[in-house]
mmCIF file of C-alpha atoms in Angstrom:
data_model
loop_
_atom_site.group_PDB
_atom_site.id
_atom_site.type_symbol
_atom_site.label_atom_id
_atom_site.label_comp_id
_atom_site.label_asym_id
_atom_site.label_seq_id
_atom_site.Cartn_x
_atom_site.Cartn_y
_atom_site.Cartn_z
ATOM 1 C CA MET A 9 26.060 -5.127 24.329
ATOM 2 C CA ASN A 10 22.811 -5.668 22.486
ATOM 3 C CA PRO A 11 20.373 -2.761 21.911
ATOM 4 C CA GLN A 12 17.901 -3.956 24.490
ATOM 5 C CA SER A 13 20.599 -4.240 27.150
ATOM 6 C CA ALA A 14 21.727 -0.756 26.287
ATOM 7 C CA LEU A 15 18.236 0.513 26.985
ATOM 8 C CA LEU A 16 18.038 -1.328 30.282
ATOM 9 C CA ASN A 17 21.549 -0.486 31.521
ATOM 10 C CA PRO A 18 22.568 3.188 31.334
ATOM 11 C CA PRO A 19 24.503 4.891 29.891
ATOM 12 C CA PHE A 20 22.249 4.432 26.851
ATOM 13 C CA ARG A 21 23.955 4.105 23.466
ATOM 14 C CA VAL A 22 22.523 2.876 20.151
ATOM 15 C CA CYS A 23 24.666 2.464 17.053
ATOM 16 C CA TYR A 24 22.250 4.315 14.822
ATOM 17 C CA THR A 25 22.732 7.520 12.832
ATOM 18 C CA GLY A 26 19.047 8.518 12.701
ATOM 19 C CA PRO A 27 16.510 9.210 15.436
ATOM 20 C CA VAL A 28 17.340 7.463 18.710
ATOM 21 C CA VAL A 29 15.612 6.918 21.980
ATOM 22 C CA GLY A 30 16.112 10.163 23.807
ATOM 23 C CA PRO A 31 14.099 12.953 25.379
ATOM 24 C CA VAL A 32 11.523 14.522 23.108
ATOM 25 C CA LYS A 33 12.692 18.082 22.485
ATOM 26 C CA ALA A 34 10.441 21.010 23.125
ATOM 27 C CA GLN A 35 11.104 22.635 19.770
ATOM 28 C CA SER A 36 9.695 19.644 17.881
ATOM 29 C CA LEU A 37 6.759 18.926 20.126
ATOM 30 C CA THR A 38 4.736 21.128 22.435
ATOM 31 C CA SER A 39 5.047 19.803 25.950
ATOM 32 C CA ALA A 40 3.023 22.479 27.754
ATOM 33 C CA ILE A 41 -0.535 23.504 27.070
ATOM 34 C CA ALA A 42 -0.545 27.068 25.778
ATOM 35 C CA PRO A 43 -3.487 29.416 26.368
ATOM 36 C CA VAL A 44 -6.177 29.179 23.730
ATOM 37 C CA LYS A 45 -8.061 32.223 22.470
ATOM 38 C CA ARG A 46 -11.686 31.148 22.566
ATOM 39 C CA ARG A 47 -13.050 33.062 19.622
ATOM 40 C CA ALA A 48 -15.296 30.237 18.507
ATOM 41 C CA PRO A 49 -15.624 26.467 19.016
ATOM 42 C CA GLN A 50 -13.146 24.673 16.762
ATOM 43 C CA ILE A 51 -11.253 21.422 16.352
ATOM 44 C CA THR A 52 -7.627 21.833 17.393
ATOM 45 C CA PRO A 53 -4.708 19.375 17.552
ATOM 46 C CA ILE A 54 -4.534 17.282 20.703
ATOM 47 C CA ARG A 55 -1.031 17.697 22.029
ATOM 48 C CA LYS A 56 -0.901 14.301 23.701
ATOM 49 C CA THR A 57 -1.702 12.622 20.402
ATOM 50 C CA ARG A 58 1.022 14.594 18.633
ATOM 51 C CA LEU A 59 3.482 13.500 21.282
ATOM 52 C CA ALA A 60 2.432 9.863 20.923
ATOM 53 C CA ASP A 61 2.769 10.165 17.130
ATOM 54 C CA ASP A 62 6.369 11.299 17.489
ATOM 55 C CA ILE A 63 7.208 8.527 19.944
ATOM 56 C CA ALA A 64 5.539 5.929 17.695
ATOM 57 C CA ASP A 65 7.556 7.177 14.732
ATOM 58 C CA ARG A 66 10.844 6.835 16.620
ATOM 59 C CA ILE A 67 9.966 3.331 17.812
ATOM 60 C CA ARG A 68 8.938 2.407 14.268
ATOM 61 C CA ILE A 69 12.356 3.450 12.960
ATOM 62 C CA LEU A 70 14.103 1.400 15.644
ATOM 63 C CA ILE A 71 11.974 -1.630 14.662
ATOM 64 C CA VAL A 72 12.649 -1.217 10.940
ATOM 65 C CA ASP A 73 16.429 -0.821 11.380
ATOM 66 C CA GLY A 74 16.601 -3.883 13.636
ATOM 67 C CA THR A 75 17.435 -2.148 16.913
ATOM 68 C CA PHE A 76 14.252 -3.689 18.313
ATOM 69 C CA PRO A 77 14.202 -7.111 16.571
ATOM 70 C CA PRO A 78 11.228 -9.499 16.383
ATOM 71 C CA GLY A 79 11.206 -12.151 19.081
ATOM 72 C CA ARG A 80 12.499 -9.880 21.826
ATOM 73 C CA PRO A 81 10.215 -7.764 24.000
ATOM 74 C CA LEU A 82 10.621 -4.020 23.908
ATOM 75 C CA PRO A 83 11.889 -2.351 27.080
ATOM 76 C CA GLY A 84 9.079 -1.704 29.528
ATOM 77 C CA GLU A 85 6.929 1.399 29.570
ATOM 78 C CA ARG A 86 8.798 2.838 32.556
ATOM 79 C CA VAL A 87 12.207 2.435 30.928
ATOM 80 C CA LEU A 88 11.081 3.936 27.616
ATOM 81 C CA ALA A 89 9.277 6.769 29.387
ATOM 82 C CA GLU A 90 12.506 7.669 31.166
ATOM 83 C CA ARG A 91 14.590 7.491 28.000
ATOM 84 C CA PHE A 92 12.114 9.545 25.956
ATOM 85 C CA GLY A 93 11.485 11.952 28.818
ATOM 86 C CA VAL A 94 7.715 11.486 28.609
ATOM 87 C CA SER A 95 4.938 9.925 30.658
ATOM 88 C CA ARG A 96 4.104 6.222 30.620
ATOM 89 C CA GLY A 97 0.673 7.171 29.263
ATOM 90 C CA SER A 98 2.315 8.620 26.146
ATOM 91 C CA ILE A 99 4.292 5.399 25.684
ATOM 92 C CA ARG A 100 1.079 3.381 25.968
ATOM 93 C CA ASP A 101 -0.596 5.598 23.357
ATOM 94 C CA ALA A 102 2.364 5.099 20.993
ATOM 95 C CA PHE A 103 2.224 1.333 21.553
ATOM 96 C CA ARG A 104 -1.484 1.293 20.670
ATOM 97 C CA MET A 105 -0.822 3.164 17.420
ATOM 98 C CA LEU A 106 1.909 0.727 16.409
ATOM 99 C CA GLU A 107 -0.272 -2.242 17.375
ATOM 100 C CA MET A 108 -3.095 -0.942 15.165
ATOM 101 C CA ILE A 109 -0.845 -0.824 12.079
ATOM 102 C CA GLY A 110 0.564 -4.284 12.802
ATOM 103 C CA LEU A 111 4.085 -3.388 13.954
ATOM 104 C CA LEU A 112 3.644 -4.432 17.597
ATOM 105 C CA GLU A 113 2.037 -7.373 19.349
ATOM 106 C CA MET A 114 0.940 -7.245 22.989
ATOM 107 C CA ARG A 115 1.466 -10.613 24.728
ATOM 108 C CA HIS A 116 -0.237 -10.882 28.083
ATOM 109 C CA GLY A 117 2.277 -11.483 30.846
ATOM 110 C CA GLN A 118 5.248 -11.377 28.438
ATOM 111 C CA GLY A 119 5.490 -7.829 27.145
ATOM 112 C CA THR A 120 5.294 -5.951 23.878
ATOM 113 C CA PHE A 121 6.998 -7.532 20.864
ATOM 114 C CA PRO A 122 7.852 -6.201 17.382
ATOM 115 C CA ARG A 123 6.207 -8.252 14.658
ATOM 116 C CA GLU A 124 7.971 -9.723 11.662
ATOM 117 C CA LEU A 125 7.811 -7.253 8.778
ATOM 118 C CA SER A 126 6.027 -8.751 5.775
ATOM 119 C CA VAL A 127 4.366 -7.753 2.533
ATOM 120 C CA ASP A 128 0.942 -8.600 3.990
ATOM 121 C CA ARG A 129 1.457 -6.118 6.807
ATOM 122 C CA LEU A 130 2.209 -3.488 4.170
ATOM 123 C CA VAL A 131 -0.686 -4.209 1.835
ATOM 124 C CA THR A 132 -3.538 -5.391 4.083
ATOM 125 C CA PRO A 133 -4.178 -1.995 5.749
ATOM 126 C CA LEU A 134 -4.288 -0.413 2.271
ATOM 127 C CA ALA A 135 -6.829 -2.938 1.038
ATOM 128 C CA SER A 136 -8.952 -2.511 4.154
ATOM 129 C CA MET A 137 -8.989 1.264 3.808
ATOM 130 C CA LEU A 138 -9.918 1.225 0.125
ATOM 131 C CA THR A 139 -12.592 -1.420 0.621
ATOM 132 C CA ASN A 140 -14.348 0.740 3.179
ATOM 133 C CA ARG A 141 -13.836 4.070 1.416
ATOM 134 C CA ARG A 142 -15.680 3.989 -1.879
ATOM 135 C CA ASP A 143 -15.217 7.744 -2.130
ATOM 136 C CA LEU A 144 -11.550 7.030 -2.883
ATOM 137 C CA GLU A 145 -12.424 5.147 -6.073
ATOM 138 C CA GLY A 146 -11.357 8.038 -8.302
ATOM 139 C CA GLU A 147 -8.010 8.247 -6.537
ATOM 140 C CA LEU A 148 -7.607 4.491 -6.931
ATOM 141 C CA MET A 149 -7.926 4.845 -10.692
ATOM 142 C CA ASP A 150 -5.303 7.579 -10.681
ATOM 143 C CA VAL A 151 -3.013 5.164 -8.860
ATOM 144 C CA ARG A 152 -3.549 2.634 -11.644
ATOM 145 C CA ARG A 153 -2.505 5.241 -14.210
ATOM 146 C CA MET A 154 0.775 5.706 -12.358
ATOM 147 C CA PHE A 155 1.342 2.150 -11.178
ATOM 148 C CA GLU A 156 0.487 -0.191 -14.034
ATOM 149 C CA PRO A 157 2.617 1.430 -16.777
ATOM 150 C CA ALA A 158 5.545 1.215 -14.347
ATOM 151 C CA VAL A 159 4.774 -2.469 -13.781
ATOM 152 C CA ALA A 160 4.764 -3.075 -17.540
ATOM 153 C CA ARG A 161 8.072 -1.217 -17.879
ATOM 154 C CA VAL A 162 9.807 -3.376 -15.271
ATOM 155 C CA ALA A 163 8.212 -6.576 -16.576
ATOM 156 C CA ALA A 164 9.659 -5.903 -20.039
ATOM 157 C CA THR A 165 13.182 -6.063 -18.608
ATOM 158 C CA ARG A 166 12.630 -9.248 -16.576
ATOM 159 C CA ILE A 167 10.051 -11.276 -18.449
ATOM 160 C CA THR A 168 10.905 -14.855 -19.427
ATOM 161 C CA ASP A 169 9.715 -17.057 -22.270
ATOM 162 C CA ASP A 170 7.526 -18.937 -19.783
ATOM 163 C CA ASP A 171 5.975 -15.663 -18.640
ATOM 164 C CA LEU A 172 5.213 -14.682 -22.229
ATOM 165 C CA GLU A 173 3.700 -18.083 -22.935
ATOM 166 C CA GLY A 174 1.449 -17.719 -19.919
ATOM 167 C CA LEU A 175 0.298 -14.262 -21.026
ATOM 168 C CA ARG A 176 -0.417 -15.541 -24.545
ATOM 169 C CA ARG A 177 -2.534 -18.380 -23.145
ATOM 170 C CA ILE A 178 -4.558 -15.824 -21.214
ATOM 171 C CA LEU A 179 -4.985 -13.762 -24.392
ATOM 172 C CA ASP A 180 -6.103 -16.840 -26.336
ATOM 173 C CA ALA A 181 -8.766 -17.582 -23.725
ATOM 174 C CA GLN A 182 -9.839 -13.939 -23.659
ATOM 175 C CA ARG A 183 -10.018 -13.858 -27.467
ATOM 176 C CA ARG A 184 -12.270 -16.933 -27.564
ATOM 177 C CA LYS A 185 -14.658 -15.505 -24.989
ATOM 178 C CA VAL A 186 -14.839 -12.119 -26.687
ATOM 179 C CA LYS A 187 -15.608 -13.804 -30.000
ATOM 180 C CA ALA A 188 -18.328 -15.877 -28.354
ATOM 181 C CA GLY A 189 -19.809 -12.836 -26.636
ATOM 182 C CA GLN A 190 -18.994 -14.190 -23.195
ATOM 183 C CA SER A 191 -17.602 -12.323 -20.182
ATOM 184 C CA ALA A 192 -13.794 -12.315 -20.046
ATOM 185 C CA LEU A 193 -13.626 -10.956 -16.492
ATOM 186 C CA VAL A 194 -11.460 -13.836 -15.292
ATOM 187 C CA GLU A 195 -8.970 -13.412 -18.139
ATOM 188 C CA ASP A 196 -8.926 -9.628 -17.770
ATOM 189 C CA THR A 197 -7.996 -9.976 -14.101
ATOM 190 C CA ALA A 198 -5.543 -12.833 -14.734
ATOM 191 C CA PHE A 199 -3.670 -10.771 -17.336
ATOM 192 C CA HIS A 200 -2.799 -7.997 -14.882
ATOM 193 C CA ALA A 201 -1.849 -10.518 -12.195
ATOM 194 C CA ALA A 202 0.475 -12.403 -14.576
ATOM 195 C CA LEU A 203 2.085 -9.149 -15.668
ATOM 196 C CA ALA A 204 2.831 -8.280 -12.050
ATOM 197 C CA ARG A 205 4.413 -11.697 -11.465
ATOM 198 C CA ALA A 206 6.742 -11.073 -14.392
ATOM 199 C CA THR A 207 8.375 -8.238 -12.405
ATOM 200 C CA ARG A 208 9.733 -10.784 -9.892
ATOM 201 C CA ASN A 209 8.755 -8.341 -7.144
ATOM 202 C CA THR A 210 6.643 -9.724 -4.310
ATOM 203 C CA VAL A 211 5.371 -6.316 -3.216
ATOM 204 C CA VAL A 212 4.224 -5.488 -6.755
ATOM 205 C CA VAL A 213 2.417 -8.843 -6.948
ATOM 206 C CA ARG A 214 0.581 -8.252 -3.668
ATOM 207 C CA ILE A 215 -0.375 -4.691 -4.574
ATOM 208 C CA MET A 216 -1.736 -5.906 -7.920
ATOM 209 C CA GLU A 217 -3.713 -8.631 -6.138
ATOM 210 C CA THR A 218 -5.197 -5.941 -3.923
ATOM 211 C CA LEU A 219 -6.088 -3.749 -6.898
ATOM 212 C CA ASN A 220 -7.621 -6.680 -8.770
ATOM 213 C CA GLY A 221 -9.743 -7.583 -5.770
ATOM 214 C CA LEU A 222 -11.011 -4.023 -5.447
ATOM 215 C CA LEU A 223 -11.767 -3.733 -9.160
ATOM 216 C CA ILE A 224 -13.871 -6.884 -9.642
ATOM 217 C CA GLU A 225 -17.240 -5.159 -9.371
ATOM 218 C CA SER A 226 -16.285 -2.203 -11.559
ATOM 219 C CA ARG A 227 -14.858 -4.592 -14.167
ATOM 220 C CA LYS A 228 -18.103 -6.566 -14.243
ATOM 221 C CA LEU A 229 -19.994 -3.393 -15.070
ATOM 222 C CA ALA A 230 -17.419 -1.989 -17.478
ATOM 223 C CA LEU A 231 -17.142 -5.188 -19.527
ATOM 224 C CA LYS A 232 -20.850 -4.932 -20.326
ATOM 225 C CA GLN A 233 -20.290 -1.677 -22.228
ATOM 226 C CA PRO A 234 -20.463 -1.941 -26.062
ATOM 227 C CA SER A 235 -17.033 -2.627 -27.614
ATOM 228 C CA ARG A 236 -15.394 -2.676 -24.170
ATOM 229 C CA PRO A 237 -14.286 -6.352 -24.305
ATOM 230 C CA GLU A 238 -12.697 -5.847 -27.747
ATOM 231 C CA ARG A 239 -10.848 -2.728 -26.617
ATOM 232 C CA SER A 240 -9.558 -4.507 -23.534
ATOM 233 C CA LEU A 241 -8.229 -7.368 -25.661
ATOM 234 C CA GLU A 242 -6.531 -4.960 -28.082
ATOM 235 C CA GLY A 243 -4.849 -3.175 -25.209
ATOM 236 C CA HIS A 244 -3.563 -6.414 -23.715
ATOM 237 C CA GLU A 245 -2.239 -7.569 -27.097
ATOM 238 C CA ALA A 246 -0.286 -4.325 -27.544
ATOM 239 C CA VAL A 247 1.291 -4.731 -24.125
ATOM 240 C CA VAL A 248 2.327 -8.326 -24.820
ATOM 241 C CA ALA A 249 3.810 -7.367 -28.202
ATOM 242 C CA ALA A 250 6.038 -4.805 -26.462
ATOM 243 C CA LEU A 251 6.975 -7.275 -23.732
ATOM 244 C CA ALA A 252 8.012 -9.836 -26.344
ATOM 245 C CA ARG A 253 10.484 -7.268 -27.746
ATOM 246 C CA HIS A 254 11.675 -6.443 -24.214
ATOM 247 C CA ASP A 255 10.898 -2.838 -25.059
ATOM 248 C CA ALA A 256 10.324 -1.183 -21.682
ATOM 249 C CA ASP A 257 9.248 2.197 -23.063
ATOM 250 C CA ALA A 258 6.798 0.641 -25.505
ATOM 251 C CA ALA A 259 5.349 -1.627 -22.813
ATOM 252 C CA ALA A 260 4.742 1.317 -20.495
ATOM 253 C CA SER A 261 3.219 3.370 -23.323
ATOM 254 C CA ALA A 262 0.965 0.498 -24.380
ATOM 255 C CA MET A 263 -0.329 0.049 -20.837
ATOM 256 C CA HIS A 264 -0.921 3.773 -20.436
ATOM 257 C CA ALA A 265 -2.747 3.875 -23.784
ATOM 258 C CA HIS A 266 -4.817 0.847 -22.727
ATOM 259 C CA ILE A 267 -6.010 2.603 -19.582
ATOM 260 C CA ASP A 268 -6.640 5.870 -21.448
ATOM 261 C CA GLN A 269 -8.688 4.092 -24.106
ATOM 262 C CA ILE A 270 -10.920 2.533 -21.497
ATOM 263 C CA ALA A 271 -11.384 5.913 -19.808
ATOM 264 C CA GLU A 272 -12.366 7.488 -23.119
ATOM 265 C CA LEU A 273 -14.789 4.659 -23.869
ATOM 266 C CA LEU A 274 -16.476 4.965 -20.496
ATOM 267 C CA GLU A 275 -16.862 8.720 -20.877
ATOM 268 C CA ARG A 276 -18.505 8.285 -24.292
ATOM 269 C CA THR A 277 -20.913 5.674 -22.986
ATOM 270 C CA GLY A 278 -21.752 7.984 -20.080
ATOM 271 C CA ARG A 279 -21.877 5.460 -17.290
ATOM 272 C CA PRO A 280 -24.387 6.847 -14.783
ATOM 273 C CA ASP A 281 -22.350 5.913 -11.721
ATOM 274 C CA ARG A 282 -19.208 7.715 -12.865
ATOM 275 C CA ARG A 283 -18.393 11.032 -11.269
ATOM 276 C CA PRO A 284 -16.545 13.876 -13.010
ATOM 277 C CA GLY A 285 -12.854 13.380 -12.556
ATOM 278 C CA ASP A 286 -13.050 9.632 -12.005
ATOM 279 C CA GLY A 287 -10.266 7.696 -13.622
ATOM 280 C CA PRO A 288 -10.456 4.660 -15.917
ATOM 281 C CA ARG A 289 -11.603 1.167 -15.206
ATOM 282 C CA SER A 290 -10.121 -1.730 -17.080
#
């Protein structure tokens, strides 16, 4: 019996060791509205939303583990409401949450379908959030401190001769532009993208593409700082030298040092739009 049939034909059984479709227990979620002491107006959790969150999380797990596969409609609201022991309104709220993050698709007259899981569905919401939240720029730079040395470490263990040749061509182009006093924004961005591709990890590549897209404007400004283009080139050269030796520790250290050097340079130049605590731009 397939999982969907099991949901539609009691008794309900799912071969799954984690959370399953079953009544939502009172100890994990508040099902009744408790009296509120009205000492002062305040924002308090909305119990219905908390209930929908829990339902959405359980459905998400069943989608990820394949119990609810793409191409097949989920059981109807009434069936799921009975199995979860909640109202159909709570099921609808959970469906809306999962639709917003790209896990469900509502097809008029056909039902609600799980979507194919893809890298784009993972990365696109992140890019959208960061694009519209410039106040998170400092946190984004902290992410680069953690993420890019790890990328360099993995790349050192998987990089090929063709990858190295591609990185060296980028460095040659960057070197010529720096010497001529021209902007090397394209080469700066291409270097980090090529490094990500050397990991042979699609998710890493897409995340780096997202970071590069978000950093274009800050790179334009940063590359205008005195000695910034030369420092960027030196940092890239150190990373490539470590990659050529397949030295994972040295590659990670070189990338970390590269980012730290840029942070130090920007602090010395006192960029007016930097806030205390902001991370590096490179």
